[in-house]
mmCIF file of C-alpha atoms in Angstrom:
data_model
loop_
_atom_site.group_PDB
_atom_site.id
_atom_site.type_symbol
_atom_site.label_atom_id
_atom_site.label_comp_id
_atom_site.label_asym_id
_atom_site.label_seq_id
_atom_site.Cartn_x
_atom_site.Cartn_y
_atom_site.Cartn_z
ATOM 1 C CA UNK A 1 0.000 0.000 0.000
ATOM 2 C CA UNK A 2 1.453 3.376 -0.534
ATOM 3 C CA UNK A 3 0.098 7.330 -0.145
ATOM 4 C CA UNK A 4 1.042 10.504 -1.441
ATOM 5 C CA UNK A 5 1.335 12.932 0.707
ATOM 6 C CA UNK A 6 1.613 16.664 1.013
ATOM 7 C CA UNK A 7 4.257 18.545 3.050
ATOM 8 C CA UNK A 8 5.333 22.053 3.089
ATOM 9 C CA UNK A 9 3.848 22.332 -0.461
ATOM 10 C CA UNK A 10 5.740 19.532 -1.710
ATOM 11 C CA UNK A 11 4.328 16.083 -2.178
ATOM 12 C CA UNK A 12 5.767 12.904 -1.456
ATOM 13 C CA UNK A 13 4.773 9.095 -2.640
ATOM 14 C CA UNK A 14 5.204 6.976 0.634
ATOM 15 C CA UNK A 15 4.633 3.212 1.592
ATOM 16 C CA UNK A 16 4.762 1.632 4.837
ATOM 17 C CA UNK A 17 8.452 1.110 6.405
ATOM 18 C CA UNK A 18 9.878 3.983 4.224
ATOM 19 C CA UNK A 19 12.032 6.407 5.434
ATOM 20 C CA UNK A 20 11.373 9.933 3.510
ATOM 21 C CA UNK A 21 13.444 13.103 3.702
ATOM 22 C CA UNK A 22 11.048 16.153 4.909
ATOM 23 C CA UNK A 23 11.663 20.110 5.582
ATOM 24 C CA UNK A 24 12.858 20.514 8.734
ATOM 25 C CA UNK A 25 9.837 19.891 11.274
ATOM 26 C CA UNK A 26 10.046 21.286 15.118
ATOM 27 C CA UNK A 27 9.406 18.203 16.848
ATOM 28 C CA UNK A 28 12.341 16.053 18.811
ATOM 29 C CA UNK A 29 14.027 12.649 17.216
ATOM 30 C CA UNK A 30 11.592 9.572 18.372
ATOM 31 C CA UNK A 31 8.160 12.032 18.566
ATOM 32 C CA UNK A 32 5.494 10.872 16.229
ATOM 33 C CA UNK A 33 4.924 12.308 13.101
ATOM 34 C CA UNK A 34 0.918 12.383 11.514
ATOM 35 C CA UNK A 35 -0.550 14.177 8.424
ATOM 36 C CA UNK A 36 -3.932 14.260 7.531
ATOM 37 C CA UNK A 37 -2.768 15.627 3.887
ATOM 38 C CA UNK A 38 -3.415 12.421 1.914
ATOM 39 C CA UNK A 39 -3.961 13.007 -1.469
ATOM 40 C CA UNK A 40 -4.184 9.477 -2.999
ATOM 41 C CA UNK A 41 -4.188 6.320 -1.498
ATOM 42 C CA UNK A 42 -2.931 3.111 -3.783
ATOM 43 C CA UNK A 43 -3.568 -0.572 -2.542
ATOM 44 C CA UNK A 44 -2.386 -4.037 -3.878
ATOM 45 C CA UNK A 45 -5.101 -5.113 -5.997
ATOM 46 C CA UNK A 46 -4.187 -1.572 -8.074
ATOM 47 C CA UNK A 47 -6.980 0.423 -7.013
ATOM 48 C CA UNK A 48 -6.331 4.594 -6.665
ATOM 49 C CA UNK A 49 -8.305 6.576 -4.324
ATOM 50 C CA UNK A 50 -8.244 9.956 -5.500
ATOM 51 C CA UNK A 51 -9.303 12.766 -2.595
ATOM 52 C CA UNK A 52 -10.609 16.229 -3.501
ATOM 53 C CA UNK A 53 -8.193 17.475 -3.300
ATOM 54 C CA UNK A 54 -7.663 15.236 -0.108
ATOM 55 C CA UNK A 55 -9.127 11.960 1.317
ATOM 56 C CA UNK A 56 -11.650 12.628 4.222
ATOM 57 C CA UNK A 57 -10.538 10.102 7.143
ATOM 58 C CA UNK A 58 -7.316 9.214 5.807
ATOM 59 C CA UNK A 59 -3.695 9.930 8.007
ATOM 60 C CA UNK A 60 -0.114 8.824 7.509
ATOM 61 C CA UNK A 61 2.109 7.759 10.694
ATOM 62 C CA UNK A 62 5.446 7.610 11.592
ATOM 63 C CA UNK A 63 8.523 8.426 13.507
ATOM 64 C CA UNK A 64 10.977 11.279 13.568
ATOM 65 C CA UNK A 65 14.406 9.528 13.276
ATOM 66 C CA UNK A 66 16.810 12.485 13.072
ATOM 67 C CA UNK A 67 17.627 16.344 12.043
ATOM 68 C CA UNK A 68 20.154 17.175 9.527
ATOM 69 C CA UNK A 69 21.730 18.815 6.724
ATOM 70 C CA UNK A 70 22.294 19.303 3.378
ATOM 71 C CA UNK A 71 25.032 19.339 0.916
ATOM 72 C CA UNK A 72 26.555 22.453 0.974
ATOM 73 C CA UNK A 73 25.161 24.473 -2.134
ATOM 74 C CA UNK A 74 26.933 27.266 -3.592
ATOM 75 C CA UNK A 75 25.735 30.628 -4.640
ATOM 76 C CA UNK A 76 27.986 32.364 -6.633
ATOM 77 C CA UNK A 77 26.795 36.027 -8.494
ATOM 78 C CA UNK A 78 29.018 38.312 -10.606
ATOM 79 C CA UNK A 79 28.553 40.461 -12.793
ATOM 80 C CA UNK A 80 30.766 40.929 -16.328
ATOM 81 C CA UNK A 81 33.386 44.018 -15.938
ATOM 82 C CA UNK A 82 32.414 45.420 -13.135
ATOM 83 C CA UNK A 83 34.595 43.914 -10.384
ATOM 84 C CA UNK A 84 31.621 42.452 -8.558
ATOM 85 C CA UNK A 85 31.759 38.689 -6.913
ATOM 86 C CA UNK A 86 29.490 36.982 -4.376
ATOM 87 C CA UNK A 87 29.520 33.524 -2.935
ATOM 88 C CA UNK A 88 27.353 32.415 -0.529
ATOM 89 C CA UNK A 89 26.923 29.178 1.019
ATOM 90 C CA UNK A 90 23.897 26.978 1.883
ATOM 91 C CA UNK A 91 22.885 24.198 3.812
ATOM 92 C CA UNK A 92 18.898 23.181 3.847
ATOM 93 C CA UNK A 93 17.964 21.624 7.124
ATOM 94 C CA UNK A 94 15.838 18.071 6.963
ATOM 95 C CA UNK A 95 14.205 15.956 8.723
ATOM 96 C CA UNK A 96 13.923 12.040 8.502
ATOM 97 C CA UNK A 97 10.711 10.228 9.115
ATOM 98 C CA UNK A 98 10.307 6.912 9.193
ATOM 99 C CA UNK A 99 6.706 6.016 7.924
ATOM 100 C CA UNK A 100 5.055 3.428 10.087
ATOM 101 C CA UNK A 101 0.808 3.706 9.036
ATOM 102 C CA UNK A 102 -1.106 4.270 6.326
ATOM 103 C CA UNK A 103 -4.457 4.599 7.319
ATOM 104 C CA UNK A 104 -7.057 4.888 4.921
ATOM 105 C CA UNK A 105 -10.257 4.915 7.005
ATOM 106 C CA UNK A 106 -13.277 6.323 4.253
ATOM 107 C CA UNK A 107 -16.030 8.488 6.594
ATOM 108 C CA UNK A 108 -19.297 5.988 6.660
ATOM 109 C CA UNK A 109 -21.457 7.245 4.008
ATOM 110 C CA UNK A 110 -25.514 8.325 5.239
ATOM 111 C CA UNK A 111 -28.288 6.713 3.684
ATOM 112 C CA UNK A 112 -31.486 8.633 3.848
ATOM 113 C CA UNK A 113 -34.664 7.509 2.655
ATOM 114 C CA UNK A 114 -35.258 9.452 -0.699
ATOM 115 C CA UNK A 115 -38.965 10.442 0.536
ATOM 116 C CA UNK A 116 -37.859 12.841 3.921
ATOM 117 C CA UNK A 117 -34.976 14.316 1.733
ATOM 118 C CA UNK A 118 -37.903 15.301 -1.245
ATOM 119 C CA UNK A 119 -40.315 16.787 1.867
ATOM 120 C CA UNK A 120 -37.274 18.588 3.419
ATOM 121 C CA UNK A 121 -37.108 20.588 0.113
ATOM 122 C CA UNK A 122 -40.836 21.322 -0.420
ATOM 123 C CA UNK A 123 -40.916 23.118 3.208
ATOM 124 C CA UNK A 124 -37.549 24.712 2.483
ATOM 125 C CA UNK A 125 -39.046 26.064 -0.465
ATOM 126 C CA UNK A 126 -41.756 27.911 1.178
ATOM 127 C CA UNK A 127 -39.716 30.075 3.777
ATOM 128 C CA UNK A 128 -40.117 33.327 3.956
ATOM 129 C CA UNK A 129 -38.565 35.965 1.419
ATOM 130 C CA UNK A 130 -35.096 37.549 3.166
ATOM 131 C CA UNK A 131 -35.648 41.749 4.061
ATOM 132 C CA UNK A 132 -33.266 43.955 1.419
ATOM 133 C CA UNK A 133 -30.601 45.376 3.541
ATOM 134 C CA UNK A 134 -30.810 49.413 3.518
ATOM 135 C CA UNK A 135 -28.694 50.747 0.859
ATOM 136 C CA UNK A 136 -25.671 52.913 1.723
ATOM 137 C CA UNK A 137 -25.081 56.384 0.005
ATOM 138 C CA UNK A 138 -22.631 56.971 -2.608
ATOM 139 C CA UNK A 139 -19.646 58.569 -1.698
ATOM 140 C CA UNK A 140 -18.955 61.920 -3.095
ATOM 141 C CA UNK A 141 -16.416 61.885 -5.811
ATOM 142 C CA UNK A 142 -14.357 65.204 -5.108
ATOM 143 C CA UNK A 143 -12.381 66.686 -8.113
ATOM 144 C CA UNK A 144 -8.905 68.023 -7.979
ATOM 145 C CA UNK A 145 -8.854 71.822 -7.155
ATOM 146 C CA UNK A 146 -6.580 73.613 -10.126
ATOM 147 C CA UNK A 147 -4.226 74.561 -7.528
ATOM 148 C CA UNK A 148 -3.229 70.805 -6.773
ATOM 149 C CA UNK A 149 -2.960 69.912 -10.374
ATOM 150 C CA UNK A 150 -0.531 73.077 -11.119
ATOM 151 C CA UNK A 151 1.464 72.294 -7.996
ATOM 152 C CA UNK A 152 1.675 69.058 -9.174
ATOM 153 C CA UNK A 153 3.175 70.070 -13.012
ATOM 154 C CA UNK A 154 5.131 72.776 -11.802
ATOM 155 C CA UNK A 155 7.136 69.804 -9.826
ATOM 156 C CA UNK A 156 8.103 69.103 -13.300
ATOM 157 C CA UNK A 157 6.806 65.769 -12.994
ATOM 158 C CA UNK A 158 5.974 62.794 -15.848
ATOM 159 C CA UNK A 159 2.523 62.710 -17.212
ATOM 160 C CA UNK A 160 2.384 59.140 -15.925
ATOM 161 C CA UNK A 161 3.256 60.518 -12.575
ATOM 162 C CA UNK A 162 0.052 63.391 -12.314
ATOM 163 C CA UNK A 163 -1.872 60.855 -13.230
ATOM 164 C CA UNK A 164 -0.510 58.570 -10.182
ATOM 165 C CA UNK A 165 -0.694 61.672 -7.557
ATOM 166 C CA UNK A 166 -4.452 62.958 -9.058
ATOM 167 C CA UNK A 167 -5.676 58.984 -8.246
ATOM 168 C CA UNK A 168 -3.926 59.025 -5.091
ATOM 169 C CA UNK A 169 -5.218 61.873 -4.124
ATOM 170 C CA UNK A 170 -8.825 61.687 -5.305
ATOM 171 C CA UNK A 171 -8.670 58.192 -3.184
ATOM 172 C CA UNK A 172 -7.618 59.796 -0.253
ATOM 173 C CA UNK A 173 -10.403 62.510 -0.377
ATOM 174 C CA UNK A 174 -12.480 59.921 -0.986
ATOM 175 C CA UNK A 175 -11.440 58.332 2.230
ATOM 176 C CA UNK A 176 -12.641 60.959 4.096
ATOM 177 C CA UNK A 177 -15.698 61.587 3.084
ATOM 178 C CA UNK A 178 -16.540 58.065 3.670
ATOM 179 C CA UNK A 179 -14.987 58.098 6.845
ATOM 180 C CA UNK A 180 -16.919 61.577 7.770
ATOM 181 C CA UNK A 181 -20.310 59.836 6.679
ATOM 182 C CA UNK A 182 -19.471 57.084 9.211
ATOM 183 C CA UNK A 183 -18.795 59.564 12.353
ATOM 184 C CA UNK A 184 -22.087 61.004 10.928
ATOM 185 C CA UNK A 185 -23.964 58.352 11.468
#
């Protein structure tokens, strides 16, 4: 039987008496290590239980054997002609679990007689109409005063730019009218 699994955004294809290499988890060498992030489940007669995106009831087991590191990777950056060299070292930290469960327990499905499910609908059907929530006013758009848009060109700044500081600034008076409204109220 095996599982695959999903860890730190990673996923991992497990079977019973593995031992997998994991990000580093905060947990001590012998604790026990369980997931309920099963995303497929495989047995020997070669079925595939596919979850959505993961199996209801279903957990993986096992045992935290040890910490460690990586190789050593290096990260070198330079840049052509102009004297400039970095190197940097890495090490990613793991963690190795030794898987001893798969459990693949499948909730027990309902069965309800198809005659209470059809009444439950007719008297849901008849409830009472929901009350419109009272609308809210419209904020006040306020236009730019022609002394803010000169100040702004006379700052000698890109057309892009005005454009930028007009929406910023219409936004923020906008803002406060909403926010005046609300101490209104």
């Amino acid at each position: 039987m095996f599982a695959i699994i999903s860890t730190d955004g990673k996923q991992y294809h497990v079977s019973q008496g593995e031992t997998i290499r994991l990000a580093r988890i905060r947990a001590e060498p012998g604790d026990a290590f369980e997931t309920d992030q099963v995303l497929a489940i495989g047995g020997e007669e070669n079925e595939l239980k596919l979850g959505k995106p993961v199996i209801v009831g279903a957990k993986v087991q096992g045992t935290i054997l040890q910490h460690g590191r990586d190789k050593k990777v290096i990260v070198f950056k330079r840049k052509r002609r102009k004297t400039y060299r970095r190197k940097y070292g890495h090490r990613q930290a793991h963690t190795l679990v030794k898987i001893d469960k798969i459990i693949a327990k499948a909730p027990a499905a309902k069965k309800v007689a198809p005659e209470k499910t059809a009444a439950k609908k007719a008297v849901t059907t008849k409830a009472a109409p929901k009350k419109a929530a009272p609308k809210k006013a419209a904020a006040k758009k306020r236009q730019l005063t022609r002394l803010q848009i000169k100040n702004l060109q006379t700052n000698n700044l890109k057309p892009e730019k005005i454009k930028w500081h007009i929406k910023k600034l219409a936004a923020v008076a906008a803002m406060v009218v909403i926010l005046k409204d609300r101490d209104e109220e």
